Short mmCIF file of C-alpha atoms in Angstrom, two decimals:
data_model
loop_
_atom_site.label_atom_id
_atom_site.label_comp_id
_atom_site.label_asym_id
_atom_site.label_seq_id
_atom_site.Cartn_x
_atom_site.Cartn_y
_atom_site.Cartn_z
CA MET A 1 -14.87 28.11 -11.09
CA THR A 2 -11.31 26.24 -11.78
CA VAL A 3 -11.02 22.57 -12.62
CA ASP A 4 -9.91 21.93 -8.21
CA THR A 5 -13.42 23.92 -7.38
CA VAL A 6 -15.07 21.39 -9.23
CA ILE A 7 -13.24 18.87 -7.93
CA PHE A 8 -13.11 20.31 -4.63
CA PHE A 9 -16.63 20.40 -4.34
CA ILE A 10 -17.57 16.86 -5.03
CA SER A 11 -15.11 14.65 -3.39
CA ALA A 12 -16.61 16.66 -0.84
CA ALA A 13 -20.38 15.56 -1.33
CA VAL A 14 -18.98 12.08 -1.88
CA ALA A 15 -17.25 13.13 1.51
CA ALA A 16 -20.52 14.00 2.91
CA PHE A 17 -22.46 11.27 1.02
CA GLY A 18 -20.36 8.28 2.60
CA ALA A 19 -20.78 9.18 5.22
CA THR A 20 -23.93 9.63 5.97
CA MET A 21 -24.04 6.39 4.30
CA MET A 22 -22.22 4.51 6.67
CA ILE A 23 -23.99 5.65 9.74
CA ALA A 24 -27.60 4.51 7.48
CA GLN A 25 -26.71 0.47 6.71
CA ARG A 26 -27.14 -2.21 8.71
CA ASN A 27 -24.33 -4.02 7.71
CA PRO A 28 -21.89 -2.73 9.18
CA VAL A 29 -18.79 -4.44 6.37
CA ALA A 30 -20.65 -1.95 4.03
CA SER A 31 -20.62 1.02 6.90
CA VAL A 32 -16.78 0.02 6.91
CA LEU A 33 -16.75 1.17 3.34
CA TYR A 34 -18.04 3.48 3.10
CA MET A 35 -16.66 5.48 6.18
CA ILE A 36 -13.15 4.22 3.70
CA LEU A 37 -15.07 6.36 0.77
CA SER A 38 -15.79 9.44 3.01
CA LEU A 39 -12.14 9.58 3.83
CA VAL A 40 -10.26 9.23 0.44
CA ALA A 41 -12.77 11.23 -0.81
CA GLN A 42 -11.40 13.29 3.14
CA ALA A 43 -8.07 13.37 1.81
CA VAL A 44 -9.17 14.68 -2.46
CA CYS A 45 -10.09 18.33 -0.68
CA TYR A 46 -7.26 18.40 1.49
CA VAL A 47 -4.96 18.05 -1.48
CA GLN A 48 -7.19 20.52 -3.45
CA LEU A 49 -7.19 22.81 -0.70
CA GLY A 50 -3.26 22.40 -1.12
CA ALA A 51 -2.71 20.59 2.15
CA LEU A 52 -0.29 18.15 0.33
CA PHE A 53 0.78 16.64 3.41
CA ILE A 54 -2.16 16.73 5.72
CA GLY A 55 -5.11 13.98 2.63
CA ALA A 56 -1.60 11.22 2.41
CA VAL A 57 -1.45 10.81 5.90
CA LEU A 58 -5.68 10.95 6.03
CA VAL A 59 -5.38 8.28 3.73
CA ILE A 60 -2.28 6.59 5.05
CA VAL A 61 -3.48 6.57 8.93
CA TYR A 62 -6.95 6.10 8.85
CA ALA A 63 -8.41 4.87 5.20
CA GLY A 64 -5.24 2.77 5.41
CA ALA A 65 -4.75 1.07 9.15
CA ILE A 66 -6.54 1.96 11.33
CA MET A 67 -10.61 0.15 8.45
CA VAL A 68 -8.45 -2.21 8.13
CA LEU A 69 -8.11 -2.85 11.71
CA PHE A 70 -11.71 -2.27 12.43
CA LEU A 71 -13.15 -4.56 8.88
CA PHE A 72 -10.29 -7.29 10.56
CA VAL A 73 -12.66 -7.24 14.17
CA ILE A 74 -15.79 -7.58 11.98
CA MET A 75 -14.26 -9.69 10.53
CA LEU A 76 -13.72 -11.89 12.91
CA LEU A 77 -15.84 -11.95 15.05
CA ASN A 78 -18.19 -12.57 11.39
CA LEU A 79 -21.29 -9.92 11.14
CA ARG A 80 -23.30 -10.09 7.92
CA GLY A 81 -25.48 -7.83 8.88
CA SER A 82 -28.32 -10.25 9.06
CA GLU A 83 -27.86 -9.82 13.55
CA ASP A 84 -29.64 -7.12 14.93
CA LEU A 85 -26.41 -5.00 16.54
CA GLY A 86 -28.59 -2.08 18.71
CA GLY A 87 -31.77 -3.41 22.00
CA PRO A 88 -34.38 -0.37 22.41
CA SER A 89 -33.53 2.93 23.33
CA THR A 90 -32.88 3.64 27.64
CA PRO A 91 -33.80 7.01 28.70
CA VAL A 92 -30.19 7.84 28.74
CA SER A 93 -28.83 6.17 25.62
CA LEU A 94 -32.79 8.51 23.77
CA THR A 95 -30.64 11.85 25.99
CA THR A 96 -27.18 11.24 24.22
CA LYS A 97 -28.53 10.54 20.06
CA LEU A 98 -31.11 14.05 20.69
CA LEU A 99 -28.47 15.77 22.12
CA VAL A 100 -24.61 15.35 20.64
CA PRO A 101 -26.24 16.06 17.48
CA VAL A 102 -28.01 18.77 18.71
CA LEU A 103 -23.97 19.57 20.35
CA LEU A 104 -21.97 19.56 17.64
CA VAL A 105 -24.46 20.82 14.92
CA ALA A 106 -24.47 24.14 16.68
CA GLU A 107 -20.05 23.83 17.02
CA LEU A 108 -20.03 23.99 13.57
CA VAL A 109 -22.80 27.10 13.10
CA PHE A 110 -20.35 28.80 15.64
CA ILE A 111 -16.77 27.81 14.12
CA VAL A 112 -18.44 28.68 10.15
CA ARG A 113 -20.21 31.92 11.73
CA SER A 114 -16.72 33.10 12.61
CA ALA A 115 -14.69 31.87 9.95
CA PHE A 116 -17.39 34.52 8.42
CA THR A 117 -17.59 36.79 10.22
CA GLU A 118 -13.77 37.30 11.93
CA ALA A 119 -12.66 35.82 8.69
CA ALA A 120 -10.37 39.52 8.89
CA SER A 121 -8.80 39.67 12.63
CA THR A 122 -8.34 35.59 12.38
CA GLY A 123 -6.68 35.37 9.13
CA ILE A 124 -8.73 32.21 7.93
CA MET A 125 -10.08 32.66 4.50
CA ALA A 126 -6.41 34.31 4.07
CA ALA A 127 -4.28 32.89 1.25
CA PRO A 128 -1.91 30.02 2.54
CA GLU A 129 1.16 31.16 2.88
CA ALA A 130 4.24 29.42 0.91
CA GLY A 131 4.85 25.78 1.74
CA PHE A 132 1.46 25.71 3.25
CA GLY A 133 0.66 22.17 3.79
CA GLU A 134 3.61 20.38 2.53
CA VAL A 135 5.72 18.00 4.87
CA ALA A 136 7.96 21.26 6.09
CA SER A 137 6.19 23.95 6.83
CA VAL A 138 4.23 21.26 9.07
CA ALA A 139 6.90 19.42 11.35
CA ARG A 140 7.78 22.85 11.93
CA LEU A 141 4.76 23.83 13.18
CA LEU A 142 4.31 20.39 14.89
CA LEU A 143 8.10 20.87 16.58
CA THR A 144 8.40 23.87 17.35
CA ARG A 145 4.60 26.06 18.60
CA TYR A 146 2.86 23.11 19.25
CA LEU A 147 5.64 20.97 20.46
CA TYR A 148 3.92 20.86 24.14
CA PRO A 149 0.19 19.52 22.19
CA PHE A 150 2.27 16.76 20.15
CA GLU A 151 4.84 15.24 23.04
CA LEU A 152 1.18 15.41 25.32
CA THR A 153 -0.73 13.13 22.08
CA GLY A 154 2.25 11.12 21.76
CA ILE A 155 3.08 10.18 25.65
CA LEU A 156 -1.68 9.97 25.65
CA LEU A 157 -1.13 6.83 22.69
CA LEU A 158 1.53 5.34 24.42
CA VAL A 159 -0.50 5.18 27.47
CA ALA A 160 -3.40 3.56 25.63
CA ILE A 161 -0.96 1.06 23.59
CA VAL A 162 0.65 -0.16 27.54
CA GLY A 163 -3.63 0.22 28.33
CA ALA A 164 -4.05 -2.26 25.29
CA VAL A 165 -0.74 -5.40 26.10
CA VAL A 166 -2.04 -4.71 30.18
CA MET A 167 -5.88 -6.04 29.26
CA ALA A 168 -4.77 -8.15 26.17
CA ARG A 169 -2.26 -10.35 29.09
CA ARG A 170 -4.95 -10.68 31.42
CA GLU A 171 -7.24 -12.66 28.95
CA ARG A 172 -4.91 -14.71 28.78
CA GLY A 173 -4.96 -15.95 31.36
CA ASP A 174 -8.56 -16.63 31.46
CA GLU A 175 -9.40 -19.06 28.23
CA ALA A 176 -7.35 -20.57 25.45
CA GLY A 177 -8.47 -18.90 21.95
CA GLY A 178 -10.92 -16.05 23.00
CA THR A 179 -10.53 -13.30 19.94
CA GLY A 180 -6.82 -13.02 20.17
CA VAL A 181 -5.28 -11.60 16.57
CA GLY A 182 -3.76 -15.27 15.70
CA VAL A 183 0.06 -14.50 17.28
CA SER A 184 -1.49 -15.34 20.84
CA ALA A 185 -3.49 -17.69 19.60
CA SER A 186 -0.40 -19.62 17.95
CA ASP A 187 2.34 -18.33 20.30
CA ARG A 188 0.99 -20.69 22.97
CA THR A 189 0.26 -23.50 20.92
CA PRO A 190 3.67 -24.47 18.69
CA THR A 191 2.33 -26.43 16.75
CA GLY A 192 6.03 -27.88 16.33
CA GLY A 193 6.92 -30.69 13.63
CA SER A 194 8.05 -29.78 10.32
CA ASP A 195 6.36 -27.78 7.95
CA MET B 1 -1.82 23.27 -21.62
CA LEU B 2 -3.62 21.44 -24.64
CA GLU B 3 0.32 19.75 -25.58
CA MET B 4 0.69 18.62 -22.00
CA ILE B 5 -2.37 16.56 -21.28
CA ILE B 6 -2.29 14.90 -25.02
CA SER B 7 1.63 14.08 -23.44
CA SER B 8 -0.40 13.20 -20.03
CA SER B 9 -2.61 11.83 -21.16
CA VAL B 10 -0.10 9.69 -23.99
CA GLN B 11 2.17 8.39 -20.99
CA VAL B 12 -0.57 7.54 -18.63
CA VAL B 13 -1.61 5.02 -21.90
CA VAL B 14 1.75 4.07 -22.31
CA VAL B 15 2.00 3.16 -18.61
CA ILE B 16 -0.19 1.24 -18.45
CA LEU B 17 0.57 -1.37 -21.14
CA VAL B 18 3.10 -1.44 -19.85
CA VAL B 19 2.86 -2.49 -16.83
CA LEU B 20 -0.19 -5.05 -18.11
CA PHE B 21 2.73 -6.62 -20.39
CA GLY B 22 4.92 -6.70 -17.64
CA CYS B 23 3.10 -8.44 -15.42
CA ALA B 24 1.95 -11.46 -18.18
CA TYR B 25 5.92 -11.71 -19.19
CA SER B 26 6.66 -11.94 -15.45
CA THR B 27 4.37 -14.76 -15.44
CA TRP B 28 6.70 -16.30 -18.59
CA LEU B 29 10.09 -14.92 -16.51
CA GLU B 30 8.81 -17.28 -13.69
CA ARG B 31 7.22 -19.64 -15.03
CA LYS B 32 11.18 -20.78 -17.03
CA VAL B 33 13.08 -19.15 -14.72
CA LEU B 34 11.62 -21.48 -11.57
CA GLY B 35 11.49 -24.07 -14.21
CA HIS B 36 15.51 -24.27 -15.20
CA LEU B 37 16.01 -23.88 -11.29
CA GLN B 38 14.11 -27.03 -10.45
CA HIS B 39 15.82 -28.21 -13.49
CA ARG B 40 13.88 -28.32 -15.82
CA MET B 41 12.48 -26.48 -19.48
CA GLY B 42 9.31 -24.07 -18.39
CA PRO B 43 6.73 -23.73 -20.78
CA THR B 44 8.62 -25.00 -23.93
CA PHE B 45 5.25 -25.42 -25.84
CA ALA B 46 3.41 -21.82 -27.07
CA GLY B 47 5.91 -20.01 -29.61
CA PRO B 48 9.68 -20.10 -29.27
CA PHE B 49 10.85 -20.13 -25.46
CA GLY B 50 6.72 -20.83 -24.79
CA LEU B 51 7.26 -16.68 -25.09
CA LEU B 52 3.16 -17.12 -26.20
CA GLN B 53 1.45 -18.45 -22.70
CA PRO B 54 0.66 -15.44 -20.84
CA VAL B 55 -1.03 -15.66 -24.52
CA SER B 56 -2.62 -18.72 -24.55
CA ASP B 57 -2.93 -18.32 -20.12
CA GLY B 58 -4.61 -14.74 -20.98
CA LEU B 59 -7.43 -16.55 -23.16
CA LYS B 60 -8.28 -19.30 -21.10
CA LEU B 61 -8.89 -17.32 -18.55
CA ILE B 62 -11.18 -15.44 -20.66
CA PHE B 63 -13.32 -18.35 -21.54
CA LYS B 64 -13.37 -20.24 -18.70
CA GLU B 65 -16.63 -20.17 -16.20
CA ASP B 66 -17.68 -16.88 -14.43
CA ILE B 67 -18.99 -19.28 -11.83
CA VAL B 68 -20.64 -17.53 -8.70
CA PRO B 69 -21.44 -19.18 -5.31
CA ASP B 70 -24.66 -19.01 -3.68
CA SER B 71 -23.43 -17.78 0.08
CA VAL B 72 -21.42 -15.15 -1.61
CA GLU B 73 -21.64 -10.94 0.05
CA ARG B 74 -22.57 -9.59 -4.47
CA LEU B 75 -20.86 -5.69 -3.64
CA THR B 76 -18.90 -6.72 -1.76
CA TYR B 77 -17.00 -10.14 -4.23
CA THR B 78 -17.61 -7.78 -7.24
CA LEU B 79 -15.70 -4.96 -5.66
CA ALA B 80 -12.84 -7.42 -4.73
CA PRO B 81 -10.61 -7.82 -7.20
CA ILE B 82 -10.50 -4.47 -8.94
CA VAL B 83 -9.26 -2.88 -5.29
CA SER B 84 -6.68 -5.33 -5.42
CA PHE B 85 -5.69 -4.06 -8.69
CA VAL B 86 -6.68 -0.29 -9.27
CA PRO B 87 -4.38 0.76 -5.96
CA ALA B 88 -1.08 -1.48 -7.56
CA LEU B 89 -1.60 0.58 -10.63
CA LEU B 90 -2.27 3.32 -9.56
CA THR B 91 1.72 3.03 -7.17
CA PHE B 92 3.50 3.64 -10.91
CA ALA B 93 1.90 7.42 -11.58
CA VAL B 94 4.81 8.75 -9.49
CA ILE B 95 7.49 6.73 -10.55
CA PRO B 96 10.39 8.62 -13.04
CA TYR B 97 11.28 6.46 -15.63
CA SER B 98 13.19 8.74 -17.38
CA ALA B 99 14.65 12.22 -17.73
CA GLU B 100 12.84 14.60 -19.72
CA PHE B 101 12.83 13.77 -23.56
CA SER B 102 10.24 14.94 -26.20
CA PHE B 103 9.04 12.87 -29.11
CA PHE B 104 7.43 13.83 -31.96
CA GLY B 105 7.28 17.39 -31.04
CA LEU B 106 5.86 16.20 -27.95
CA GLU B 107 7.24 16.87 -23.84
CA PHE B 108 7.69 14.38 -21.57
CA LYS B 109 8.64 14.57 -18.13
CA GLY B 110 10.07 11.30 -17.73
CA VAL B 111 7.03 11.09 -14.76
CA ILE B 112 3.56 10.47 -14.91
CA SER B 113 3.10 12.86 -12.42
CA ASP B 114 6.49 14.64 -10.19
CA LEU B 115 3.70 15.07 -6.94
CA ASN B 116 6.08 16.23 -4.50
CA ILE B 117 4.13 13.56 -1.54
CA GLY B 118 5.56 10.37 -4.60
CA VAL B 119 7.22 8.64 -1.16
CA LEU B 120 3.37 9.35 0.48
CA TRP B 121 1.40 8.39 -2.31
CA VAL B 122 3.06 5.52 -2.74
CA PHE B 123 2.22 4.19 1.04
CA ALA B 124 -0.61 5.65 0.35
CA VAL B 125 -1.77 3.34 -2.34
CA THR B 126 -0.16 0.34 -1.03
CA SER B 127 -1.99 0.29 2.24
CA LEU B 128 -5.21 0.43 0.46
CA GLY B 129 -4.72 -1.95 -1.66
CA VAL B 130 -4.99 -4.51 0.97
CA TYR B 131 -8.85 -4.14 1.12
CA GLY B 132 -8.88 -6.62 -2.62
CA ILE B 133 -7.16 -8.74 -0.10
CA ILE B 134 -9.37 -8.23 3.09
CA LEU B 135 -12.56 -8.05 1.68
CA ALA B 136 -13.01 -11.26 -1.24
CA GLY B 137 -11.34 -12.98 2.24
CA TRP B 138 -15.42 -12.14 3.62
CA SER B 139 -17.48 -12.01 1.56
CA SER B 140 -16.70 -15.06 -0.54
CA GLY B 141 -18.69 -16.77 2.72
CA SER B 142 -16.05 -19.64 2.57
CA LYS B 143 -13.83 -20.91 5.40
CA TYR B 144 -10.79 -20.60 3.19
CA SER B 145 -11.44 -18.20 1.72
CA LEU B 146 -12.01 -16.34 5.51
CA MET B 147 -9.25 -17.49 6.83
CA GLY B 148 -6.83 -16.48 3.70
CA GLY B 149 -8.18 -12.65 4.01
CA LEU B 150 -7.45 -12.81 8.48
CA ARG B 151 -3.97 -13.82 7.34
CA SER B 152 -3.28 -11.60 5.36
CA SER B 153 -4.77 -8.71 6.83
CA ALA B 154 -2.47 -9.27 10.27
CA GLN B 155 0.35 -9.81 8.40
CA MET B 156 0.31 -7.10 6.07
CA ILE B 157 -0.52 -4.96 8.46
CA SER B 158 2.31 -5.96 10.53
CA TYR B 159 4.66 -5.82 7.29
CA GLU B 160 3.80 -2.03 6.71
CA LEU B 161 4.83 -0.36 9.35
CA SER B 162 8.17 -2.10 9.06
CA TYR B 163 7.73 -1.43 4.70
CA GLY B 164 7.29 2.26 6.03
CA LEU B 165 9.85 2.35 7.76
CA SER B 166 12.65 1.14 5.83
CA ILE B 167 12.59 3.23 3.60
CA VAL B 168 12.54 6.40 6.67
CA GLY B 169 16.09 6.75 6.34
CA VAL B 170 16.78 7.54 3.31
CA ILE B 171 14.73 10.43 3.53
CA ILE B 172 16.58 11.82 6.34
CA PHE B 173 19.12 11.28 4.48
CA ALA B 174 17.62 13.17 1.07
CA ASN B 175 15.54 15.75 2.53
CA THR B 176 12.88 15.46 0.44
CA PHE B 177 9.52 12.69 -0.64
CA SER B 178 9.85 13.37 -4.52
CA MET B 179 10.95 10.29 -6.31
CA THR B 180 12.26 12.83 -8.80
CA GLU B 181 14.47 14.13 -6.67
CA LEU B 182 15.28 11.05 -4.97
CA VAL B 183 16.70 10.20 -8.56
CA ALA B 184 18.34 13.20 -8.96
CA LYS B 185 20.28 12.95 -5.60
CA GLN B 186 21.33 9.87 -6.46
CA ALA B 187 23.13 10.64 -9.77
CA SER B 188 27.07 10.95 -10.59
CA ASP B 189 29.44 11.84 -13.26
CA SER B 190 32.20 9.56 -11.29
CA ILE B 191 32.77 6.28 -12.74
CA LEU B 192 31.91 4.84 -9.91
CA PHE B 193 28.14 5.72 -11.36
CA PHE B 194 26.49 3.18 -7.75
CA GLU B 195 28.11 5.95 -5.52
CA ASN B 196 25.33 8.15 -4.15
CA TRP B 197 23.00 5.29 -4.50
CA TYR B 198 21.28 4.91 -1.58
CA ILE B 199 21.47 1.29 -1.23
CA LEU B 200 25.60 2.05 -0.78
CA LYS B 201 24.01 5.09 2.95
CA GLN B 202 20.99 2.44 3.57
CA PRO B 203 22.46 -1.08 3.44
CA LEU B 204 20.38 -1.63 6.58
CA GLY B 205 17.23 -0.22 5.16
CA PHE B 206 17.21 -1.28 1.79
CA LEU B 207 17.61 -5.73 2.65
CA LEU B 208 14.10 -3.19 5.59
CA TYR B 209 12.44 -2.85 2.39
CA LEU B 210 13.97 -5.33 0.21
CA THR B 211 12.10 -8.29 3.09
CA CYS B 212 9.11 -6.81 3.68
CA ALA B 213 8.12 -5.38 0.38
CA ILE B 214 7.70 -9.21 0.03
CA ALA B 215 5.67 -9.98 2.66
CA GLU B 216 3.37 -6.68 1.72
CA THR B 217 3.08 -8.33 -2.07
CA ASN B 218 2.36 -11.83 -0.56
CA ARG B 219 4.83 -13.76 -2.63
CA ALA B 220 6.73 -16.98 -1.33
CA PRO B 221 8.33 -16.99 1.63
CA PHE B 222 5.69 -14.81 3.42
CA ASP B 223 2.92 -16.23 1.34
CA LEU B 224 1.22 -17.46 3.53
CA PRO B 225 -2.50 -16.22 2.64
CA GLU B 226 -2.54 -18.24 -0.38
CA ALA B 227 -0.82 -21.20 1.30
CA GLU B 228 -2.21 -24.27 -1.06
CA SER B 229 -1.04 -27.25 1.72
CA GLU B 230 -3.45 -25.86 4.11
CA LEU B 231 -5.75 -23.20 2.88
CA VAL B 232 -6.30 -24.86 -1.16
CA GLY B 233 -6.26 -20.95 -2.50
CA GLY B 234 -6.66 -18.11 0.48
CA TYR B 235 -8.69 -15.50 -0.02
CA HIS B 236 -8.89 -16.58 -4.12
CA THR B 237 -10.82 -19.82 -3.82
CA GLU B 238 -14.04 -18.70 -4.86
CA TYR B 239 -12.65 -17.24 -7.44
CA SER B 240 -12.43 -18.11 -10.91
CA SER B 241 -12.33 -17.11 -14.89
CA MET B 242 -11.45 -12.96 -14.95
CA ARG B 243 -11.90 -11.71 -11.59
CA PHE B 244 -9.16 -14.52 -10.40
CA SER B 245 -6.80 -13.45 -13.12
CA THR B 246 -7.77 -9.58 -11.58
CA PHE B 247 -6.17 -11.24 -8.63
CA PHE B 248 -3.38 -12.78 -10.60
CA ILE B 249 -2.70 -9.98 -12.31
CA GLY B 250 -3.12 -7.47 -8.99
CA GLU B 251 0.05 -9.48 -7.16
CA TYR B 252 2.03 -9.26 -10.39
CA ALA B 253 1.87 -5.57 -10.85
CA ASN B 254 2.03 -5.02 -6.80
CA MET B 255 4.83 -7.14 -7.49
CA LEU B 256 6.63 -4.47 -10.20
CA ALA B 257 5.71 -1.55 -8.47
CA VAL B 258 8.13 -2.22 -5.22
CA ALA B 259 10.47 -3.46 -7.24
CA CYS B 260 9.87 -0.15 -9.48
CA VAL B 261 10.05 2.08 -6.19
CA GLY B 262 13.22 -0.15 -4.54
CA ALA B 263 14.34 0.49 -7.45
CA THR B 264 13.95 4.38 -8.45
CA ILE B 265 14.44 4.36 -4.20
CA PHE B 266 17.51 2.21 -3.23
CA LEU B 267 19.63 1.63 -7.26
CA GLY B 268 19.56 5.27 -7.67
CA GLY B 269 15.88 4.98 -10.53
CA TRP B 270 17.24 6.09 -14.55
CA ASN B 271 20.79 6.67 -13.76
CA GLY B 272 23.22 4.81 -15.57
CA PRO B 273 26.97 5.00 -15.74
CA PHE B 274 27.94 8.09 -18.19
CA PHE B 275 30.18 6.66 -20.10
CA LEU B 276 27.33 4.49 -21.47
CA SER B 277 24.67 6.95 -21.79
CA PHE B 278 24.43 6.15 -25.59
CA VAL B 279 21.65 3.86 -23.44
CA PRO B 280 18.46 4.80 -22.75
CA ALA B 281 17.86 5.80 -19.18
CA VAL B 282 14.59 4.11 -19.39
CA VAL B 283 16.61 0.75 -20.23
CA TRP B 284 18.84 0.82 -16.51
CA PHE B 285 15.57 0.97 -15.13
CA LEU B 286 14.34 -1.62 -16.57
CA ILE B 287 17.33 -3.78 -15.84
CA LYS B 288 16.99 -2.61 -12.29
CA VAL B 289 13.31 -3.91 -12.13
CA PHE B 290 14.38 -6.91 -14.02
CA LEU B 291 17.46 -7.70 -10.36
CA PHE B 292 14.40 -7.34 -8.81
CA MET B 293 12.21 -9.42 -10.45
CA PHE B 294 14.49 -12.74 -10.61
CA PHE B 295 14.87 -11.97 -6.68
CA TYR B 296 11.44 -12.50 -6.14
CA ILE B 297 11.74 -15.83 -8.35
CA TRP B 298 15.17 -17.29 -6.73
CA LEU B 299 13.52 -16.23 -3.12
CA ARG B 300 9.79 -18.26 -4.66
CA ALA B 301 12.85 -21.65 -5.62
CA THR B 302 14.80 -21.20 -2.81
CA PHE B 303 13.15 -20.80 0.87
CA PRO B 304 10.45 -22.76 1.89
CA ARG B 305 6.78 -20.57 3.74
CA PHE B 306 7.42 -19.59 6.85
CA ARG B 307 4.98 -20.42 9.70
CA TYR B 308 2.11 -18.41 10.42
CA ASP B 309 3.29 -17.29 14.00
CA GLN B 310 7.07 -16.98 12.78
CA LEU B 311 5.91 -14.70 10.51
CA MET B 312 4.26 -12.87 12.93
CA ARG B 313 6.92 -12.45 15.55
CA PHE B 314 10.01 -11.99 12.65
CA GLY B 315 7.62 -9.72 11.60
CA TRP B 316 7.36 -7.71 15.19
CA LEU B 317 10.68 -8.91 17.50
CA VAL B 318 12.95 -8.94 14.03
CA LEU B 319 12.35 -6.39 11.14
CA PHE B 320 10.37 -3.58 12.80
CA PRO B 321 13.07 -2.48 16.09
CA LEU B 322 15.44 -2.98 13.28
CA ALA B 323 13.77 -0.47 10.83
CA ILE B 324 13.37 1.68 14.36
CA LEU B 325 16.89 1.23 15.36
CA ASN B 326 17.52 1.81 11.19
CA ILE B 327 16.40 5.50 11.70
CA LEU B 328 17.89 6.53 14.56
CA VAL B 329 21.17 5.73 13.77
CA THR B 330 20.41 6.86 11.13
CA GLY B 331 18.91 10.32 12.49
CA LEU B 332 22.45 10.15 14.98
CA PHE B 333 24.82 10.25 11.82
CA VAL B 334 22.97 12.68 9.92
CA LEU B 335 23.10 15.10 13.14
CA LEU B 336 26.44 14.60 14.72
#
């Protein structure tokens, strides 16, 4: 076993631990922190597999931006872990709770099995080609072979942004304050005067 | 293998020591320069020119009582100063401070890790630094801290976008994410030793970087998270003793980090004029870093603090569109 393999398995274990602890916490901030731990550990896994770019982007986008927003919202609502966030299960939520994990596990088993049985034909287990995981090779694939999915994702995100702006604007007329980020609140009532 | 491990360990230790020393003496520099800019003397009593002031400050902070308020969340409260300090140190792992050299028979590469995604590494660890401030604000259980934490997280998220985009122009020109290659591409043998520096090709990008870097490090005039007149101490109101000084060192380490990154990306890194090649490369690097630090202190003495809504509007409606425009123009220029 090389050092790389050891580091890979340690970070994989940390990632799994963080993900488990995330759902086992009652305190939402602790959940977010464990999720960040899990994400950073996953990034290390990617780096150990040679996908440097994916690892870096995982940290920048998820750990560095999206989770900050999660934390931000939790702080705005000032949840400190004492609130009971869930009521008793309804039949619908119980069915979903049971069904979704079963489906996910089935999917996982299918992928892992196919990786081993069809390794020769799909090349999943084959050694990566030169330049694998570097920015240039990822970009080349994104802008040639996967151009349509890439552009469609971009349009989807654009729609989501427009939707978010529209929803935020509607709230603006209803009530002052609300949960808007500082800008919108202070935009309406400029404090004026000198600083 | 063993030699490599020894030489990188030596580099890591030396770089950490230099950064900590730099943080301590940045506080001295700041007080001295601010003093003179305001027609005062600055620190004078501790040692010649007040040079021992950081030592005395450090000793004072160590021996202060460590007060932990009752209403804090213990774990996150303890974690927060560490989280704000460590990412700042990690940035220095990819900063090339010199050319390759050998010392006592050991080969040194002049950079701790020559990562081929060095620029992305910088952004990744910088983006983690905000957690320290958010967690400190949240876990302190005090209104001032919470307001400071909220303000700073909104500010850092907003400016991080423009901060990242301001460098994309350079990346388009240089065609690489590696810090050492960026430095190599800015080298020049001509009498105009600065002809290849990216500050000349990317003047707008440099200005954007400079502005966003100040906002990212929460320095004046963007130091809203710790606006004394409104928020007492901001996110670190409830911290004392070494916990407070960890935040303090973290802030200066962050300043040094953005100064080093800026010097590497825009000012040619350790490249100096060829006719002064007897001066070690690391000296040129330190001079450029010093220029950045001096500029920060100068700004602090010159500009009043922004109001919060002005700050957010400036980030989103001025800096962000300018950064996008810069990328578009650079892309077109390279294509045509």
